[in-house]
CSV table of C-alpha atoms in Angstrom, one decimal:
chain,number,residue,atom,x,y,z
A,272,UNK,CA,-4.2,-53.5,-82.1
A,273,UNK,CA,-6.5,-55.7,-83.4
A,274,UNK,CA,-5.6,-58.5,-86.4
A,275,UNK,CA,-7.9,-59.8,-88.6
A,276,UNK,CA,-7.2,-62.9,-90.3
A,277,UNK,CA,-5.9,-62.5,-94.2
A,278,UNK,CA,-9.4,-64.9,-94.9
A,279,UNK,CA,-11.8,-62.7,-93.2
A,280,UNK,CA,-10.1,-59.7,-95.4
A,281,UNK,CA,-10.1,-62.2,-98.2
A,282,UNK,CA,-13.7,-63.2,-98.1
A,283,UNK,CA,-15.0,-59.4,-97.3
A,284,UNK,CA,-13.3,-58.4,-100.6
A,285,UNK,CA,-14.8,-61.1,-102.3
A,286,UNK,CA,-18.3,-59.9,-101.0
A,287,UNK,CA,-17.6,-56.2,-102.3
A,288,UNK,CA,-16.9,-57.0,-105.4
A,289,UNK,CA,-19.5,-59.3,-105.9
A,290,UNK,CA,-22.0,-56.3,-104.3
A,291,UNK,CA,-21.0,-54.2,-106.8
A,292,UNK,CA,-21.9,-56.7,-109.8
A,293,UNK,CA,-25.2,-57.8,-108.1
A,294,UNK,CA,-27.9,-56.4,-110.3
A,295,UNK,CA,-30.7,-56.6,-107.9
A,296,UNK,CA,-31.4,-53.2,-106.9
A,297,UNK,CA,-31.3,-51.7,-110.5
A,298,UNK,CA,-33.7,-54.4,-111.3
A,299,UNK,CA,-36.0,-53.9,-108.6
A,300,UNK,CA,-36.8,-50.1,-109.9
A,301,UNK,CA,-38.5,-51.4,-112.7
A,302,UNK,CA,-39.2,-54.8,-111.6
A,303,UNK,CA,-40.4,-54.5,-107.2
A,304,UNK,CA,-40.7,-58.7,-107.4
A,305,UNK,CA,-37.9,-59.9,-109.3
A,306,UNK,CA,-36.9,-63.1,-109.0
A,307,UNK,CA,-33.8,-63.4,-107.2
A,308,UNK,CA,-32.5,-66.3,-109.4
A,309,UNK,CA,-33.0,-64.2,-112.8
A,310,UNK,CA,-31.5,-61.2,-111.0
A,311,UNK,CA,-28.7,-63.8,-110.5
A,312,UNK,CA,-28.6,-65.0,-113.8
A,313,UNK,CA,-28.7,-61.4,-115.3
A,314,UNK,CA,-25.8,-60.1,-112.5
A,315,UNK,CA,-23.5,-63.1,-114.1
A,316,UNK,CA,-23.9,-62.7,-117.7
A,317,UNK,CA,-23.2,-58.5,-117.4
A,318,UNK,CA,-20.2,-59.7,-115.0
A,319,UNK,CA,-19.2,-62.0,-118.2
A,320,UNK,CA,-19.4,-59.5,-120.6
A,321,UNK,CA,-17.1,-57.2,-118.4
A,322,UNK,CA,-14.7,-60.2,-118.7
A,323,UNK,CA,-15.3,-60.5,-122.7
A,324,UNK,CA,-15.0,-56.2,-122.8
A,325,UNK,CA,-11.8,-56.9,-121.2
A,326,UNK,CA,-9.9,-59.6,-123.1
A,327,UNK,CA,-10.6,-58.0,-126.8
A,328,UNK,CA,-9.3,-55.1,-125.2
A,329,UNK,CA,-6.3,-56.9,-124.1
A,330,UNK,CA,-5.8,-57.8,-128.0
A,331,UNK,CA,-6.8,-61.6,-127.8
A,332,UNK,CA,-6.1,-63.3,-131.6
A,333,UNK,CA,-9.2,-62.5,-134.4
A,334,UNK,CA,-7.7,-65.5,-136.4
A,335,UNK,CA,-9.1,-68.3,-137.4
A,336,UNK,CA,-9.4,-71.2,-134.9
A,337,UNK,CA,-9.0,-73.8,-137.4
A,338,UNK,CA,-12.2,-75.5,-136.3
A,339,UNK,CA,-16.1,-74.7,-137.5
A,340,UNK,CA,-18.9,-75.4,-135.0
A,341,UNK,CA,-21.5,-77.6,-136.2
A,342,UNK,CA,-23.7,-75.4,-138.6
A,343,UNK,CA,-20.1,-75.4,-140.4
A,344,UNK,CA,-19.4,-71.4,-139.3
A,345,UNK,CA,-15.5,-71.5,-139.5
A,346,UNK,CA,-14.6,-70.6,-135.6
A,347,UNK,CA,-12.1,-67.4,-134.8
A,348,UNK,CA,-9.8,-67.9,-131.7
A,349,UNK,CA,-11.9,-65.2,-130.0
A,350,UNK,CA,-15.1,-66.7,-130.5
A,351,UNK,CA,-14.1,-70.1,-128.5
A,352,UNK,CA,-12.4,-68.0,-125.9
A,353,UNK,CA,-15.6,-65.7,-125.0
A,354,UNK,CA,-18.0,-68.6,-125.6
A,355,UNK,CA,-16.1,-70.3,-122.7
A,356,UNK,CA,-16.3,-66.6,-120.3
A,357,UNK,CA,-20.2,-66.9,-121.0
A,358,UNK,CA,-20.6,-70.7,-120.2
A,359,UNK,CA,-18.6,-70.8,-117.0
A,360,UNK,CA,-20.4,-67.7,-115.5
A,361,UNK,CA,-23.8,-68.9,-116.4
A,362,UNK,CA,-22.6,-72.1,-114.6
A,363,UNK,CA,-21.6,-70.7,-111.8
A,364,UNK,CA,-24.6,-68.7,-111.7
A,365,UNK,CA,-26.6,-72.1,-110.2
A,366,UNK,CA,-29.7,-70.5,-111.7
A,367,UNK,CA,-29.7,-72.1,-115.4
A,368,UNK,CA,-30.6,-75.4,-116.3
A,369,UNK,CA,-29.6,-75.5,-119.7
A,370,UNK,CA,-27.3,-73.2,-122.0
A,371,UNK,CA,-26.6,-73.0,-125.8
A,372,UNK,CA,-25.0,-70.7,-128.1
A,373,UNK,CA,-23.9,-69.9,-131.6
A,374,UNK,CA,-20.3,-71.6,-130.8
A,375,UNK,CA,-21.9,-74.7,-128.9
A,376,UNK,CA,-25.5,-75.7,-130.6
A,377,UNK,CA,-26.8,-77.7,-128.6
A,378,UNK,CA,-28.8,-77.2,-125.0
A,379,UNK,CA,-26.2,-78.0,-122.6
A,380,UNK,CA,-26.6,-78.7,-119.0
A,381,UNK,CA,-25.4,-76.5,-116.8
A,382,UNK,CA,-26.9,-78.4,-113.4
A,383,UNK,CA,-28.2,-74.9,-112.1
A,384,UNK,CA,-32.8,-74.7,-112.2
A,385,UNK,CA,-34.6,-72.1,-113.2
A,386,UNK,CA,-34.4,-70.3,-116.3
A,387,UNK,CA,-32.8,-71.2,-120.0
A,388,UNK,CA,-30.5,-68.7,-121.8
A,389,UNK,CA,-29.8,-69.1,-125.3
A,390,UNK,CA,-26.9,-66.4,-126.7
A,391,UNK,CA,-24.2,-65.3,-129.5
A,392,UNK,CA,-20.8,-64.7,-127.7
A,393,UNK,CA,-19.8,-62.5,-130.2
A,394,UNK,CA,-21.5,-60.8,-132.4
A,395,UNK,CA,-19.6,-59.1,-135.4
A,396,UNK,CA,-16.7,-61.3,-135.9
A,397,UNK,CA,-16.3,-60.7,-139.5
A,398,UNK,CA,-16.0,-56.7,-138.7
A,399,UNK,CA,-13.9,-57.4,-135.5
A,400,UNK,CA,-10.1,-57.1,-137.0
A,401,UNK,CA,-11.3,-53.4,-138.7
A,402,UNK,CA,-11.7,-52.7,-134.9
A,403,UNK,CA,-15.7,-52.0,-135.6
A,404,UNK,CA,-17.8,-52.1,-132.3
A,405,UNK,CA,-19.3,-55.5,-131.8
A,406,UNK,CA,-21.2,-57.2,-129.4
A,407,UNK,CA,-23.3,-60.0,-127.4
A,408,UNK,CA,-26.9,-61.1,-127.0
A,409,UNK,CA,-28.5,-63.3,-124.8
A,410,UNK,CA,-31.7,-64.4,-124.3
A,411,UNK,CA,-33.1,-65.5,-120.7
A,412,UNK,CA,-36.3,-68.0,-120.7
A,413,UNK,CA,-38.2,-69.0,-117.7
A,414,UNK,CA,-37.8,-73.1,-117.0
A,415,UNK,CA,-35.9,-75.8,-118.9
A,416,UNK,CA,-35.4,-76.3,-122.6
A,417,UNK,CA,-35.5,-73.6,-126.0
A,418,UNK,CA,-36.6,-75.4,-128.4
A,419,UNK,CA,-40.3,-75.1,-129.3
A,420,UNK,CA,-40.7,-71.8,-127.6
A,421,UNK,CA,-41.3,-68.1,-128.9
A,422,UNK,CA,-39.3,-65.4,-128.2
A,423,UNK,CA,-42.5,-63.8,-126.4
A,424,UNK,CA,-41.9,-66.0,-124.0
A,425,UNK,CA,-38.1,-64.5,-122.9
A,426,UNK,CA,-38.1,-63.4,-119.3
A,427,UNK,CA,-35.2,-60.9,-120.4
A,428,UNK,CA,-32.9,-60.7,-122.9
A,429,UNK,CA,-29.2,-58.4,-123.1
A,430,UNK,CA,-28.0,-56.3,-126.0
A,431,UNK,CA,-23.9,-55.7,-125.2
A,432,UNK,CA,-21.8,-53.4,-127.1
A,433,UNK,CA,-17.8,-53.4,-127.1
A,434,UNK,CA,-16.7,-50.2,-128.4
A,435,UNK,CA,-15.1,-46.6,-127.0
A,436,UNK,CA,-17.7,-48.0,-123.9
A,437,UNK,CA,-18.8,-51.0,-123.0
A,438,UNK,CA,-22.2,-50.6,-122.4
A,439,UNK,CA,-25.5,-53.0,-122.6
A,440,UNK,CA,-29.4,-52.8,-123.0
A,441,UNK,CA,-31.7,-54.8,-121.1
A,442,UNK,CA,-35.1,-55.7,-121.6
A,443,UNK,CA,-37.3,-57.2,-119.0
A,444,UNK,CA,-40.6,-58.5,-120.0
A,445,UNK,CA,-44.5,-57.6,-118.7
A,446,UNK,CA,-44.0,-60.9,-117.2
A,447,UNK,CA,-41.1,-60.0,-114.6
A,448,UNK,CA,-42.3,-56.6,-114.4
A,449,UNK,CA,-45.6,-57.4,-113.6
A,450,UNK,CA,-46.7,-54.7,-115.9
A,451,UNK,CA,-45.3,-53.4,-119.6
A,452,UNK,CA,-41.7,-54.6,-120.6
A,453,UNK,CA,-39.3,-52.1,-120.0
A,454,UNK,CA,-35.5,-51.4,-121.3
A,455,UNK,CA,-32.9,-49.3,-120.5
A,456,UNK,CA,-29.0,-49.2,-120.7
A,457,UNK,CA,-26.0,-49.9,-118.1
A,458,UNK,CA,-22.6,-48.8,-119.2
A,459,UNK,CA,-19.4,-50.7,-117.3
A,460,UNK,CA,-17.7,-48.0,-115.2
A,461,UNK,CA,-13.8,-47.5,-116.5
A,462,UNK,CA,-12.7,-47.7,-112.7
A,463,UNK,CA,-11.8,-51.1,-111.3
A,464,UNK,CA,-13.8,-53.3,-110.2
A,465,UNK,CA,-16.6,-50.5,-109.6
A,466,UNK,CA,-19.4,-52.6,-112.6
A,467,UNK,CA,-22.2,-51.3,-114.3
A,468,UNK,CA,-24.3,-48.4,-113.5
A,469,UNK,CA,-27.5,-47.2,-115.0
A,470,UNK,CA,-26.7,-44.4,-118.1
A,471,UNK,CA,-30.1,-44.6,-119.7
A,472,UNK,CA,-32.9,-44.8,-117.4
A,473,UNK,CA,-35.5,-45.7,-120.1
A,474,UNK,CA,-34.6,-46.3,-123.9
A,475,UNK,CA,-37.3,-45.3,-126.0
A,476,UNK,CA,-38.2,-45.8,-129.8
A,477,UNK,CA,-39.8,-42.7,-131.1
A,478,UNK,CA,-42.8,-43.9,-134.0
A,479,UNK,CA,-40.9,-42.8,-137.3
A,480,UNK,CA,-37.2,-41.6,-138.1
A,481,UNK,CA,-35.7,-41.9,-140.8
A,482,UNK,CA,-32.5,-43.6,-140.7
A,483,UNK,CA,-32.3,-46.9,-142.3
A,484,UNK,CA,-30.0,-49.9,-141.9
A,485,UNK,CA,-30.3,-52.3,-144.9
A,486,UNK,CA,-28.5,-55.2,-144.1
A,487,UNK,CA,-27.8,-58.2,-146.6
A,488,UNK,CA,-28.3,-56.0,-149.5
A,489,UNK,CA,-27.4,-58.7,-151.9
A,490,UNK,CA,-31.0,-59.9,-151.7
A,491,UNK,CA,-31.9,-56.7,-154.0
A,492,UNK,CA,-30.6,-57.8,-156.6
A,493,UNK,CA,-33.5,-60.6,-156.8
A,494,UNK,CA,-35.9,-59.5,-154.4
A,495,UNK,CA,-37.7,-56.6,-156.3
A,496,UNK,CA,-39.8,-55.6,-153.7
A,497,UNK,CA,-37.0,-55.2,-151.3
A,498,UNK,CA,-35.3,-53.1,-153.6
A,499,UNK,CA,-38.5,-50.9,-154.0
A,500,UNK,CA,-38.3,-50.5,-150.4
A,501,UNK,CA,-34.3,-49.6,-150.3
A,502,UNK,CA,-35.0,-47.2,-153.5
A,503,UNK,CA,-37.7,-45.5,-151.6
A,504,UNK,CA,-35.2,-44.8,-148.3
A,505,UNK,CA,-33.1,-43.4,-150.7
A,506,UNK,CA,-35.3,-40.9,-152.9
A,507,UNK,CA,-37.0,-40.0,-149.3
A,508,UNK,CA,-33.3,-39.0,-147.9
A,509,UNK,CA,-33.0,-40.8,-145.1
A,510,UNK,CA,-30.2,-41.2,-143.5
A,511,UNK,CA,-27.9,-44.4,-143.9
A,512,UNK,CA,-26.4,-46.2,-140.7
A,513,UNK,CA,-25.0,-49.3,-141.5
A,514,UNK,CA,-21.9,-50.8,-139.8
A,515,UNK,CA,-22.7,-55.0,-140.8
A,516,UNK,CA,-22.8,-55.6,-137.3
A,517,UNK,CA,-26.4,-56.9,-135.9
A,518,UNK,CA,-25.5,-55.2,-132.6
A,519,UNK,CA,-24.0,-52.0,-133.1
A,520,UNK,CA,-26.6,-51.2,-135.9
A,521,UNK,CA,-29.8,-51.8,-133.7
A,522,UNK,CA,-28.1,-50.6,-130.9
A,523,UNK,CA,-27.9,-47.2,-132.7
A,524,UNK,CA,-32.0,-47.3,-133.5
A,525,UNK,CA,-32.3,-47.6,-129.3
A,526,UNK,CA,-29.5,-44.2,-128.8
A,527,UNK,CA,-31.0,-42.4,-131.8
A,528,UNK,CA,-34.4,-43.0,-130.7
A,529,UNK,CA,-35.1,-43.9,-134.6
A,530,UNK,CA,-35.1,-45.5,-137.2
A,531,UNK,CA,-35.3,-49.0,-139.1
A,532,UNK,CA,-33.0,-52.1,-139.7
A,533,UNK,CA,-34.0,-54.7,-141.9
A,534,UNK,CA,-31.9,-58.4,-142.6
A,535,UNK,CA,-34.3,-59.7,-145.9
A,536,UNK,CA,-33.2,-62.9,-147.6
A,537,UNK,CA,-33.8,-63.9,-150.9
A,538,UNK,CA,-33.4,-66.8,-153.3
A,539,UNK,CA,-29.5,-66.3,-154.0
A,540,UNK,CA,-29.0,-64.2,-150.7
A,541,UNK,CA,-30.2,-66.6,-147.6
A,542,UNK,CA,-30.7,-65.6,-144.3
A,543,UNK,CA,-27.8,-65.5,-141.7
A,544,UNK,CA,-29.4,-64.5,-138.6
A,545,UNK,CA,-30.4,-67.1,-136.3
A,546,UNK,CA,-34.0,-66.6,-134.6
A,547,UNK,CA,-32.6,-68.2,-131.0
A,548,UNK,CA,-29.6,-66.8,-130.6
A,549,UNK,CA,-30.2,-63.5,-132.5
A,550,UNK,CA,-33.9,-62.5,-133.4
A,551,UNK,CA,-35.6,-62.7,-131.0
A,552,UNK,CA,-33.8,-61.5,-128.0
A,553,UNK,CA,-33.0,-58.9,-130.2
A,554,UNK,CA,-36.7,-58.3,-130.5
A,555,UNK,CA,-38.0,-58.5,-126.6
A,556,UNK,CA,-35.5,-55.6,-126.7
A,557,UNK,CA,-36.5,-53.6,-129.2
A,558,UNK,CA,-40.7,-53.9,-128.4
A,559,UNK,CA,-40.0,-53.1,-124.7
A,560,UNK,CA,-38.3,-50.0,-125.9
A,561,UNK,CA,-41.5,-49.4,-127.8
A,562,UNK,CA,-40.6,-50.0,-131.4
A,563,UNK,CA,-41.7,-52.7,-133.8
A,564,UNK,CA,-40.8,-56.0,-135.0
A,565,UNK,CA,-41.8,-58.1,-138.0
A,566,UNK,CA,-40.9,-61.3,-139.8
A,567,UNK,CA,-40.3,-61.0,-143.9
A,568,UNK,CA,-42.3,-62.6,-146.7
A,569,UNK,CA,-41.0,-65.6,-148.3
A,570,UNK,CA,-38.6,-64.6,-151.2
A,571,UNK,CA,-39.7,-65.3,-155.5
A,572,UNK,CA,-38.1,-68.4,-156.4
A,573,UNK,CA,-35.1,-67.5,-159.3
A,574,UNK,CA,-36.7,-68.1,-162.7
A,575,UNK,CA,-35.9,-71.3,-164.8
A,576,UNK,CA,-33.0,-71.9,-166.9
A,577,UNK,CA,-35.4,-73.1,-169.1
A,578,UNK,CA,-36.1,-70.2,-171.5
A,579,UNK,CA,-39.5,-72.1,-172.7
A,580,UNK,CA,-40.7,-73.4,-169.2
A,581,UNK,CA,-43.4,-71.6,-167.4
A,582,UNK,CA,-42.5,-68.9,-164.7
A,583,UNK,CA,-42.7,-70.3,-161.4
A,584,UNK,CA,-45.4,-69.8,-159.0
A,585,UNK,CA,-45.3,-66.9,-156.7
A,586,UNK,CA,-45.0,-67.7,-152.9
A,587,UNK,CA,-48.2,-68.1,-151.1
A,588,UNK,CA,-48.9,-64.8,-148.8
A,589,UNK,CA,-48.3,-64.8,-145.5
A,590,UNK,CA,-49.7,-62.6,-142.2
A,591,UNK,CA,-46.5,-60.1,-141.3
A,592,UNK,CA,-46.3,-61.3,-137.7
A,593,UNK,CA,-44.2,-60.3,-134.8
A,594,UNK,CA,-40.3,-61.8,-134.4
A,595,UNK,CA,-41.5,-62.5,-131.4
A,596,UNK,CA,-44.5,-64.7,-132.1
A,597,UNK,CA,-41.9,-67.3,-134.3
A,598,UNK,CA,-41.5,-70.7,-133.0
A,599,UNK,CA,-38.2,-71.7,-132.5
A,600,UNK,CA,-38.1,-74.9,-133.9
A,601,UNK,CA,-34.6,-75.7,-134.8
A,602,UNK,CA,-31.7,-74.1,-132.9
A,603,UNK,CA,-30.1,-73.1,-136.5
A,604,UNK,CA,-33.5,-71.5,-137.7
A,605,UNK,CA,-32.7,-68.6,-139.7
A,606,UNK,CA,-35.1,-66.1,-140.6
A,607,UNK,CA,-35.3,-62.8,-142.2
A,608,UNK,CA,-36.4,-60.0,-139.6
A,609,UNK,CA,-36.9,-56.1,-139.7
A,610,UNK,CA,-36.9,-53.9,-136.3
A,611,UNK,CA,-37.4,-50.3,-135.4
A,612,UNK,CA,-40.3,-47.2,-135.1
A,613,UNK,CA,-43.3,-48.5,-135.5
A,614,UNK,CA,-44.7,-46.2,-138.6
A,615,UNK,CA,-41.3,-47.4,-140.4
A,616,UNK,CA,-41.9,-50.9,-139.9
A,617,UNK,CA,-45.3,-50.7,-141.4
A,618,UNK,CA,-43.8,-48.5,-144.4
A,619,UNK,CA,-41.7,-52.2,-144.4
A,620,UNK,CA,-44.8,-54.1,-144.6
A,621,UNK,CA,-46.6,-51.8,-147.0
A,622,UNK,CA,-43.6,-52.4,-149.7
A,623,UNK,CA,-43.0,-56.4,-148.9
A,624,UNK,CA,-46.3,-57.7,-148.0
């Protein structure tokens, strides 16, 4: 009989189960030349976002933490705790030089070199405790540093979705690809320890479909031309899908294969979603899958209080650009966006340009 020592068994369990989370062969069907440290980097955050799967699961507190971050968000319990899961496994990654998020603001070092992720924890926390599907996004850059760069830019980025599954988009850029972006969907297996394994080979966004998403609808009320556009949805019966969740509502434009969601701001309705941990991750997803993004127009100011002073001047007109093509110039930037088939994007366009 032959006895193997409890740390050779220890360490050869260790290995399998960090085989089974190692992303590299997935990535290299779509990607021959990956780089092993993004491959890395990708592996930990999926292996993070089993962990954050897990512990809403296991009914960790939605109430409030008693602390705001420093935009002056007020904090729930659960968004400290999976902001934590996603910093410790980017730095043990090795692979990321610095990290920030929606929970801590600023770029933190993490020590590691090579790429720069910028992410939201959680995603949804104001829809969590009605037990709605919620989610995390990432966004992986190439080199050091955030600021001043454009979501075009993003080596990858992650969509994650906690709900009956937990499953997640990825999007790899033309850049890691060596060819056009690509995305497609992982869903975490139920049985232990087993990880992620591919569910959608290719996610696709057909050109039109019409299911809409109108997010921040308060902004009709003094943004006429986005209530033009939300009237026409409605006379032309489409179909509404609309959760209040960034994640689960895009993430049902890349299942359905359709449709459009747009966040538009207005005077007395300002924007919410953040263009570096949000937007534009968001975006390298949704144009790899072959759909459209696009910026919004800068809202009418409100008129004066002054019934006998002069209307104000209408905003100067600006090109509708890409989410993608947006510097990120402050790591609170908040911006109004619109994603989804291409032909409904450009019915957006047509009604707020």
């Amino acid at each position: 009989m032959i006895l193997i020592p409890i740390t050779w068994l220890f360490l050869v369990l260790i290995v399998l189960i960090e085989a089974k989370m190692d992303l590299t062969p997935t990535l290299q069907q779509y990607a021959p030349n990956v780089c092993p440290k993004l491959a890395s980097v990708l592996s930990r955050l999926l292996e993070a976002t089993g962990d954050i799967s897990k512990k809403l699961r296991e009914g960790t507190s939605h109430e409030q933490a008693g602390t705001q971050n420093r935009f002056g968000d007020n904090q729930l319990e659960v968004d400290i705790a999976t902001d934590k899961i996603v910093f410790d496994a980017l730095k043990s990654c090795g692979h990321v030089s610095v990290a920030s998020s929606e929970e801590t603001p600023e770029e933190t070092d993490l020590g590691g070199e090579g790429y720069s992720v910028g992410f939201d924890p959680l995603d949804g926390s104001s829809i969590i405790d009605a037990n709605f599907a919620v989610g995390s996004i990432f966004g992986v850059w190439p080199g050091r540093g955030l600021l001043n760069r454009t979501g075009r830019e993003q080596s990858a980025s992650v969509l994650s979705v906690y709900g009956p599954r937990t499953t997640a988009a990825i999007a790899l850029s033309g850049s890691v690809t060596g060819g056009d972006p690509v995305a497609f969907e992982v869903t975490l297996s139920t049985k232990a320890d087993q990880g992620y394994y591919v569910s959608k080979e290719r996610l696709v966004i057909n050109p039109s479909g019409k299911t809409f998403a109108p997010g921040n609808l308060r902004a009709t009320s003094d943004f006429p031309k986005y209530r033009e556009l939300v009237d026409f949805w409605i006379k032309e019966r489409y179909t509404l899908r609309y959760s209040g969740g960034l994640v689960p509502d895009v993430y049902h434009i890349f299942i359905k294969s359709k449709g459009i969601l747009t966040n538009v701001s207005s005077a007395t309705a300002q924007a919410k979603l953040r263009l570096l941990y949000e937007c534009a991750p968001v975006g390298l997803l949704v144009e790899a899958a072959g759909g459209a993004t696009c910026i919004q127009p800068p809202f009418p100011p409100l008129p004066s209080e002054d019934s006998g002073a002069p209307p104000p001047p209408p905003p100067e007109p600006i090109t509708p650009i890409s989410i993608l093509d947006v510097p990120i110039d402050n790591l609170d930037k908040r911006v109004g966006v619109c994603y989804g088939s291409t032909e409904e994007v450009d019915i957006y366009k047509r009604f707020l340009f």
